[in-house]
């Protein structure tokens, strides 16, 4: 794990080395102060030498100031290195997630990825920051204080033969118990984040179905699970402190007992015993700090493994076979006996033997019931998913021969779930073309019939959409998404039921604008209304993952029972409404 994570801290290695040195020097100067104090007691106070006391006192102040300077330096350097390491790790993880295919994201879940990007990374950077200070300071103080205390009295140091092994056994037992608990703790955090994410994303659905109480109960269950797991993990860690203090105070009592007898017998000076007490406290505090570092390391190991799982995840779709200079020449699309399924282990195919040839510039309509495979079919065109069998071509070349950047630049997709981002309308539209002029923006809005409501907005294109486009209606959101797709001037335009929230008159205007402004673009329109696709050059009828019929409106009315029944039922509905 260290080998995989070290590159993200490598640029801060100078700061880390200097910070570690500062921590070590801070500890050393703190350890020298008790020796000076011992001289003051045993010489200055014993013989009433005021000059000696003042001289040694000033010396102690100077050492304390030097220790303070090193301590401040260590804190500043560790903070900078830790924050930099966290930022690098977070960026690497986020950048890698951008290369994930949908299947990779579904494997982890969005909520888990958010936790790994935030909470887990925060734990890792805190470990580096604390490690640079405590993990250096504690061993230096422990070893140095142990050596100095042995120099003062070898006989009295036999107390450590009992206390140190007890402390080591205690730490090992607790570490073995809390390791799996911390892993479980992060997983419970993922589960809680998932509930929060679903609730906030679907808050309108929750309120419209009056399911707030159900969501509260679901959140309470997950929250209780997290609380219980946290109590188990941190409760076990907390036990460490009183048990260690018991051993520490037991050691102090033993030293007081044996040391007092030694002072009484004249084999040890009072100042030396006071210094010895100071070193005992430093030794014990160092051991406690080391144990806390190990606790922290145990949790950071669990978090580090979760981060590495993301960094080691191989994107399901890559550019390995792509020619870097290949660009999509036209909007022709070919499905050559394509088979696809979402789950590799599934026995059933989601798409079965799709064999289609769509010339460039053609308008294609796709009809079919829910779950018939319409969205799955068009998702293969920009390579959002990879077909397991058969060949998928765009512009006369297999999609694997294009880089995903080149392929997706040539394909605009307006998905079922329309997504806008926080910011102004202008900023959202420029996702389609960052260099678009004012006239190009307005032309795209006119083609998508978005200019109608833009004129009524006081700030026009600079109107703030709010988070996720909450300041516009569903139909307005759809038209803005269509305008954004048009701005790309793509070779292929895919509309996945993206005019469902607009009226039939506006739908007709948008389709007419496509014919007039994008004659050479291949347009694929998934719709539930026959009227939306009946004037298409080619209409596909899908059922159970297969294309069961294709042709124009007149041909399908004669040859396809499914198409004719859908058309007649919708016409009857129109007549009844009229």
XYZ file of C-alpha atoms in Angstrom:
578
model
C 0.000 0.000 0.000
C 2.833 2.416 0.838
C 4.406 1.709 -2.541
C 1.195 2.696 -4.322
C 0.444 5.781 -2.226
C 3.977 7.193 -1.909
C 4.032 8.757 -5.444
C 1.295 11.171 -4.345
C 3.485 12.423 -1.475
C 6.765 12.266 -3.405
C 6.839 15.963 -4.358
C 6.677 16.810 -0.635
C 9.526 14.511 0.390
C 11.806 17.476 1.231
C 9.143 18.939 3.518
C 8.576 15.508 5.048
C 12.291 14.968 5.751
C 12.746 18.462 7.242
C 9.509 18.100 9.227
C 10.647 14.766 10.652
C 14.010 16.298 11.590
C 12.226 19.194 13.329
C 10.052 16.761 15.298
C 13.140 14.796 16.363
C 15.009 17.955 17.437
C 11.953 19.196 19.342
C 11.891 15.938 21.304
C 15.647 15.950 21.970
C 15.646 19.480 23.406
C 12.643 18.624 25.584
C 14.580 15.639 26.930
C 17.636 17.750 27.795
C 15.650 20.148 29.983
C 15.157 17.650 32.891
C 18.932 17.068 33.053
C 19.501 20.782 33.613
C 16.704 20.815 36.190
C 18.445 17.948 38.001
C 21.666 20.008 38.249
C 19.712 22.979 39.653
C 18.244 20.786 42.429
C 21.344 18.736 43.241
C 23.891 21.569 42.984
C 22.307 25.020 42.897
C 19.606 24.515 45.533
C 21.649 22.077 47.636
C 24.589 24.498 47.963
C 22.593 27.742 47.687
C 24.447 28.846 44.530
C 22.122 31.532 43.118
C 24.361 32.338 40.128
C 24.396 28.677 39.149
C 20.586 28.510 39.431
C 20.127 31.656 37.270
C 22.650 30.462 34.691
C 21.065 27.008 34.395
C 17.564 28.548 34.461
C 18.350 30.774 31.483
C 19.843 27.760 29.745
C 16.547 25.896 30.268
C 14.589 28.844 28.818
C 16.828 28.899 25.721
C 16.343 25.142 25.191
C 12.594 25.513 25.659
C 12.518 28.297 23.017
C 14.584 26.226 20.596
C 12.243 23.271 21.164
C 9.259 25.569 20.515
C 10.737 26.796 17.216
C 11.329 23.227 16.041
C 7.797 22.294 17.167
C 6.208 25.141 15.192
C 8.319 24.231 12.151
C 7.309 20.572 12.401
C 3.613 21.492 12.686
C 3.731 23.852 9.691
C 5.660 21.433 7.473
C 3.486 18.437 8.392
C 0.311 20.425 7.672
C 1.601 21.512 4.262
C 2.813 18.030 3.318
C -0.374 16.345 4.598
C -2.725 18.719 2.801
C -0.681 18.458 -0.402
C -0.671 14.668 -0.218
C -4.433 14.648 0.335
C -5.009 17.011 -2.596
C -2.850 14.880 -4.927
C -4.546 11.669 -3.826
C -8.019 13.176 -4.194
C -7.186 14.526 -7.667
C -5.719 11.211 -8.835
C -8.769 9.336 -7.608
C -11.190 11.832 -9.193
C -9.301 11.865 -12.502
C -9.324 8.069 -12.615
C -13.067 7.968 -11.941
C -13.565 10.190 -15.002
C -12.213 7.318 -17.116
C -14.625 4.788 -15.608
C -17.293 3.228 -17.757
C -20.811 3.106 -16.340
C -20.212 -0.481 -15.259
C -17.198 0.580 -13.147
C -19.200 3.279 -11.369
C -22.075 0.859 -10.758
C -19.616 -1.592 -9.207
C -18.680 0.855 -6.414
C -21.882 2.960 -6.244
C -21.824 6.749 -6.343
C -22.197 7.104 -2.565
C -19.170 4.892 -1.910
C -17.047 6.830 -4.397
C -17.982 10.088 -2.662
C -16.899 8.621 0.702
C -13.626 7.390 -0.750
C -12.940 10.833 -2.245
C -13.677 12.707 0.970
C -13.673 10.842 4.283
C -11.093 8.212 3.294
C -8.700 10.768 1.789
C -9.082 13.027 4.844
C -8.078 10.105 7.061
C -4.989 9.448 4.932
C -3.803 13.051 4.956
C -4.392 13.277 8.713
C -2.315 10.114 9.141
C 0.606 11.688 7.282
C 0.326 14.927 9.265
C 0.151 13.160 12.625
C 2.672 10.559 11.568
C 5.306 13.186 10.766
C 4.942 14.532 14.290
C 3.892 11.782 16.669
C 5.386 8.775 14.897
C 8.788 10.492 14.957
C 8.507 12.379 18.224
C 7.206 9.416 20.255
C 9.952 6.880 19.332
C 12.700 9.492 19.724
C 11.415 10.459 23.163
C 10.825 6.839 24.127
C 14.299 5.603 23.212
C 16.148 8.705 24.439
C 14.243 8.867 27.726
C 14.792 5.136 28.260
C 18.554 5.492 27.684
C 18.784 8.549 29.956
C 16.739 6.903 32.715
C 18.964 3.802 32.583
C 22.003 6.090 32.884
C 20.494 7.630 36.015
C 19.705 4.273 37.637
C 20.029 0.872 36.061
C 18.512 -0.842 39.083
C 15.426 1.335 39.135
C 14.911 0.729 35.385
C 14.088 -2.927 36.062
C 10.514 -1.707 36.587
C 10.281 -1.396 32.777
C 10.845 -5.135 32.388
C 7.272 -5.589 33.637
C 5.464 -2.475 32.351
C 6.757 -2.364 28.743
C 5.761 -5.947 27.810
C 2.308 -5.372 29.340
C 1.849 -2.221 27.244
C 3.005 -3.999 24.062
C 0.585 -6.908 24.608
C -2.275 -4.480 25.284
C -1.668 -2.525 22.063
C -1.416 -5.678 19.924
C -4.671 -7.130 21.269
C -6.596 -3.908 20.677
C -5.165 -3.466 17.142
C -6.219 -6.986 16.187
C -9.780 -6.243 17.290
C -10.266 -2.756 15.784
C -8.827 -3.459 12.304
C -11.945 -5.185 10.867
C -14.164 -2.725 12.756
C -12.711 0.284 10.920
C -13.303 -1.390 7.542
C -16.903 -2.033 8.530
C -17.183 1.565 9.752
C -16.333 2.942 6.290
C -18.807 0.564 4.641
C -21.565 1.732 7.002
C -20.668 5.312 6.067
C -21.117 4.367 2.389
C -24.554 2.929 3.160
C -25.639 6.071 5.011
C -24.390 8.331 2.216
C -26.369 6.264 -0.289
C -29.619 6.917 1.577
C -28.869 10.644 1.820
C -27.965 10.857 -1.867
C -31.108 9.034 -3.005
C -33.332 11.128 -0.740
C -31.926 14.489 -1.828
C -31.812 13.547 -5.520
C -35.377 12.237 -5.501
C -36.838 14.687 -2.968
C -39.677 15.666 -5.311
C -40.738 12.027 -5.673
C -40.479 11.497 -1.909
C -42.734 14.468 -1.190
C -45.213 13.752 -3.980
C -45.744 10.209 -2.647
C -45.724 11.446 0.977
C -42.925 9.015 1.844
C -41.002 11.275 4.205
C -41.700 9.005 7.170
C -40.469 5.969 5.261
C -37.285 7.828 4.300
C -36.799 8.923 7.913
C -37.039 5.311 9.047
C -34.606 4.168 6.356
C -32.150 6.899 7.343
C -32.601 6.075 11.040
C -31.766 2.394 10.418
C -28.595 3.200 8.497
C -27.666 5.917 10.987
C -28.164 3.485 13.865
C -25.983 0.897 12.105
C -23.225 3.493 11.695
C -23.596 4.593 15.321
C -23.417 1.002 16.577
C -20.346 0.210 14.476
C -18.671 3.478 15.535
C -19.357 2.726 19.186
C -17.834 -0.738 18.829
C -14.736 0.555 17.036
C -14.045 3.666 19.079
C -15.271 2.022 22.282
C -12.553 -0.584 21.842
C -9.988 2.147 21.138
C -11.090 4.117 24.211
C -10.461 1.085 26.442
C -6.816 1.493 25.491
C -6.473 4.746 27.442
C -7.609 3.681 30.955
C -5.719 0.379 30.726
C -2.549 2.177 29.676
C -2.988 4.760 32.426
C -3.353 1.909 34.913
C 0.002 0.513 33.810
C 1.579 4.007 33.758
C 0.434 4.888 37.275
C 1.427 1.434 38.501
C 4.901 2.058 37.122
C 5.070 5.480 38.809
C 4.044 3.998 42.176
C 6.697 1.308 41.825
C 9.365 3.920 41.009
C 8.253 6.072 43.954
C 8.487 3.068 46.278
C 11.870 1.810 45.143
C 13.277 5.284 44.391
C 12.240 6.607 47.784
C 14.130 3.788 49.481
C 17.193 4.529 47.316
C 17.126 8.239 48.255
C 16.694 7.306 51.903
C 19.632 4.914 51.648
C 21.756 7.646 50.019
C 22.328 5.714 46.782
C 20.401 8.276 44.733
C 20.077 12.096 44.811
C 16.680 13.793 45.087
C 17.230 15.763 41.866
C 18.068 12.572 40.014
C 14.861 10.951 41.263
C 12.839 13.977 40.104
C 14.502 13.760 36.684
C 13.817 10.040 36.622
C 10.106 10.713 37.263
C 10.080 13.157 34.350
C 11.623 10.581 32.044
C 9.176 7.909 33.215
C 6.271 10.176 32.312
C 7.835 10.880 28.919
C 8.411 7.190 28.298
C 4.853 6.313 29.225
C 3.361 9.233 27.284
C 5.480 8.222 24.298
C 4.144 4.686 24.521
C 0.596 6.007 24.666
C 1.265 8.224 21.642
C 2.738 5.264 19.744
C -0.332 3.188 20.564
C -2.618 5.972 19.321
C -0.578 6.218 16.125
C -1.025 2.483 15.610
C -4.779 2.916 16.129
C -4.767 5.690 13.554
C -2.686 3.585 11.184
C -5.138 0.730 11.531
C -7.973 2.975 10.367
C -5.868 4.579 7.643
C -4.943 1.131 6.305
C -8.656 0.358 5.907
C -9.175 3.712 4.149
C -6.027 3.304 2.046
C -7.159 -0.084 0.776
C -10.490 1.417 -0.287
C -8.717 4.239 -2.147
C -6.357 1.794 -3.860
C -9.358 -0.298 -4.948
C -10.537 2.731 -6.919
C -7.084 3.583 -8.289
C -6.474 -0.049 -9.310
C -9.863 -0.434 -10.981
C -9.331 -0.921 -14.712
C -11.857 1.060 -16.813
C -14.071 -1.374 -18.684
C -13.822 0.730 -21.864
C -10.408 2.000 -22.972
C -8.656 3.507 -25.984
C -6.099 0.707 -26.329
C -6.984 -0.140 -29.965
C -7.783 3.434 -31.008
C -5.925 5.341 -33.706
C -5.227 8.703 -32.082
C -5.723 10.642 -35.327
C -8.963 8.918 -36.371
C -11.955 11.275 -36.591
C -15.562 10.490 -37.431
C -16.062 11.409 -41.097
C -19.844 11.130 -41.286
C -22.893 10.022 -39.311
C -23.367 6.564 -40.811
C -24.077 3.875 -38.189
C -23.757 0.113 -38.577
C -24.758 -2.611 -36.124
C -23.348 -5.886 -37.413
C -24.971 -8.749 -35.480
C -24.467 -7.009 -32.143
C -25.207 -8.746 -28.837
C -25.025 -6.992 -25.473
C -25.789 -7.639 -21.786
C -25.119 -5.450 -18.749
C -24.023 -8.291 -16.497
C -21.342 -10.562 -17.939
C -22.657 -13.467 -15.866
C -26.252 -13.037 -16.987
C -27.813 -15.805 -19.067
C -30.040 -13.375 -20.980
C -28.952 -10.807 -23.572
C -30.272 -7.253 -23.298
C -29.750 -6.818 -27.041
C -29.971 -9.771 -29.400
C -28.506 -9.941 -32.925
C -28.958 -6.280 -33.870
C -28.178 -5.883 -37.580
C -28.786 -2.329 -38.796
C -27.313 -0.009 -41.401
C -28.175 3.684 -41.073
C -26.875 6.069 -43.795
C -25.454 9.435 -42.784
C -28.036 12.212 -42.508
C -30.936 9.806 -41.946
C -33.642 10.521 -39.402
C -34.398 7.354 -37.439
C -37.283 6.883 -35.037
C -37.290 4.133 -32.398
C -40.465 2.833 -30.753
C -40.904 0.077 -28.192
C -42.264 -0.715 -24.786
C -40.490 -0.203 -21.491
C -37.481 -2.515 -21.238
C -37.403 -3.256 -24.963
C -33.774 -2.050 -25.245
C -34.172 1.352 -26.911
C -31.830 3.273 -24.600
C -29.404 0.361 -24.472
C -29.223 0.353 -28.275
C -28.301 4.030 -28.607
C -25.860 3.826 -25.669
C -23.598 1.625 -27.787
C -23.183 4.361 -30.432
C -21.057 6.773 -28.285
C -19.552 3.691 -26.590
C -21.085 4.331 -23.193
C -21.261 0.535 -23.073
C -19.305 -2.067 -25.045
C -20.961 -4.789 -27.093
C -19.828 -8.299 -26.166
C -20.399 -9.731 -29.645
C -20.639 -8.259 -33.120
C -19.231 -5.043 -34.569
C -20.468 -1.519 -33.856
C -19.427 1.058 -36.478
C -19.768 4.825 -36.714
C -18.577 6.675 -39.812
C -17.642 3.383 -41.423
C -15.129 2.383 -38.740
C -15.487 0.229 -35.602
C -15.985 2.444 -32.572
C -12.897 0.881 -30.933
C -10.721 2.582 -33.575
C -11.654 6.035 -32.312
C -10.511 7.545 -29.072
C -13.502 8.078 -26.819
C -12.860 11.817 -27.022
C -13.102 11.864 -30.821
C -16.078 9.517 -30.924
C -18.101 11.323 -28.268
C -17.256 14.715 -29.745
C -19.020 13.530 -32.903
C -22.098 12.255 -31.050
C -24.520 14.424 -29.070
C -26.823 12.643 -26.648
C -29.853 14.072 -24.887
C -30.644 11.405 -22.336
C -33.943 10.467 -20.693
C -32.846 12.160 -17.482
C -32.055 15.740 -18.432
C -29.153 17.098 -16.431
C -28.235 20.749 -16.031
C -25.530 22.031 -13.730
C -25.424 24.923 -11.284
C -24.547 28.171 -13.014
C -26.106 30.292 -15.740
C -27.925 29.120 -18.869
C -25.004 30.409 -20.921
C -22.496 28.317 -18.971
C -24.622 25.193 -19.423
C -25.094 25.742 -23.150
C -21.356 26.206 -23.655
C -20.823 22.592 -22.608
C -21.786 21.931 -26.220
C -19.313 24.455 -27.605
C -17.079 26.482 -25.259
C -16.288 28.953 -28.060
C -19.890 29.540 -29.171
C -20.782 33.136 -30.009
C -23.907 34.924 -28.808
C -25.549 34.368 -32.193
C -24.711 30.645 -32.189
C -26.172 30.294 -28.696
C -29.407 32.010 -29.699
C -29.619 30.039 -32.959
C -29.368 26.756 -31.014
C -32.028 28.001 -28.577
C -34.325 28.904 -31.497
C -33.856 25.443 -33.003
C -34.774 23.867 -29.643
C -37.664 26.328 -29.137
C -35.939 27.536 -25.972
C -35.943 31.158 -27.134
C -39.647 31.374 -26.256
C -39.093 31.273 -22.500
C -35.625 32.901 -22.576
C -37.250 36.136 -23.743
C -39.361 36.176 -20.586
C -36.370 35.801 -18.289
C -34.998 39.123 -17.014
C -31.358 38.097 -17.390
C -31.775 35.978 -20.531
C -28.822 33.650 -21.082
C -27.224 34.827 -17.856
C -30.155 33.594 -15.735
C -28.950 31.403 -12.882
C -30.365 27.860 -13.103
C -29.759 26.874 -9.499
C -28.569 23.418 -8.462
C -29.528 20.874 -11.124
C -31.648 23.425 -13.005
C -34.300 23.824 -10.296
C -35.278 27.264 -11.602
C -36.742 25.956 -14.881
C -39.574 23.516 -15.632
C -39.165 19.998 -17.016
C -40.052 21.086 -20.566
C -37.692 24.068 -20.400
C -34.925 21.845 -19.081
C -35.431 19.441 -21.992
C -35.234 22.246 -24.549
C -32.042 23.654 -23.006
C -30.463 20.185 -23.115
C -31.429 19.878 -26.788
C -29.930 23.310 -27.522
C -26.735 22.262 -25.752
C -26.528 19.132 -27.915
C -27.167 21.124 -31.122
C -24.268 23.480 -30.326
C -21.825 20.578 -30.727
C -22.769 20.370 -34.424
C -22.471 16.592 -34.137
C -22.350 13.942 -36.838
C -24.933 11.959 -34.835
C -27.685 13.431 -32.620
C -29.501 11.083 -30.235
C -32.708 12.185 -28.510
C -33.751 9.619 -25.911
C -37.382 10.475 -25.233
C -36.154 14.021 -24.717
C -39.282 15.848 -25.936
C -41.706 13.991 -23.667
C -42.273 17.090 -21.529
C -43.095 19.440 -24.439
C -46.395 19.779 -26.253
C -46.932 18.265 -29.705
C -46.757 21.637 -31.488
C -43.354 22.435 -29.943
C -42.215 18.878 -30.660
C -43.077 19.371 -34.341
C -41.202 22.713 -34.452
C -38.074 21.115 -32.958
C -38.130 18.277 -35.491
C -38.587 20.761 -38.356
C -35.612 22.768 -37.048
C -33.512 19.595 -37.118
C -34.385 19.007 -40.763
C -33.604 22.599 -41.725
C -30.465 23.305 -39.682
C -28.859 19.845 -39.471
C -29.499 18.131 -42.844
C -26.263 16.112 -42.794
C -26.548 14.977 -39.176
C -27.901 11.512 -38.437
C -30.798 11.993 -36.031
C -32.015 9.150 -33.818
C -35.221 9.876 -31.937
C -36.553 7.566 -29.231
C -40.181 8.393 -28.509
C -43.376 7.062 -27.004
C -45.602 9.031 -29.397
C -45.928 7.738 -32.950
C -46.537 11.300 -34.158
C -42.992 12.184 -33.082
C -41.372 9.625 -35.407
C -43.924 8.957 -38.146
C -42.192 11.313 -40.612
C -38.750 9.726 -39.994
C -36.830 8.157 -42.886
C -36.591 4.908 -40.949
C -38.581 3.673 -37.958
C -37.377 0.798 -35.761
C -39.799 -1.183 -33.636
C -38.115 -2.938 -30.703
C -39.357 -5.667 -28.405
C -37.447 -7.703 -25.809
C -34.004 -6.482 -26.946
C -34.504 -7.137 -30.653
C -35.537 -5.089 -33.698
C -38.773 -6.781 -34.736
C -39.592 -4.429 -37.622
C -38.127 -1.508 -39.565
C -39.324 0.736 -42.370
C -41.187 3.990 -42.870
C -44.618 4.793 -41.447
C -46.619 3.450 -44.391
C -44.642 0.204 -44.564
C -44.971 -0.496 -40.850
C -48.700 0.253 -40.862
C -49.072 -2.560 -43.374
C -46.540 -5.068 -42.033
C -46.112 -4.563 -38.265
C -48.977 -5.360 -35.909
C -47.225 -3.803 -32.896
C -46.699 -0.479 -34.676
C -50.225 -0.382 -36.067
C -51.779 -1.133 -32.666
C -49.744 1.585 -30.960
C -50.630 4.115 -33.655
C -54.348 3.307 -33.595
C -54.516 3.385 -29.783
C -52.833 6.781 -29.709
C -55.106 8.123 -32.456
C -58.144 6.928 -30.493
C -56.775 8.733 -27.433
C -56.408 11.927 -29.456
C -59.992 11.591 -30.747
C -61.358 11.044 -27.231
C -59.441 14.059 -25.915
C -60.760 16.145 -28.794
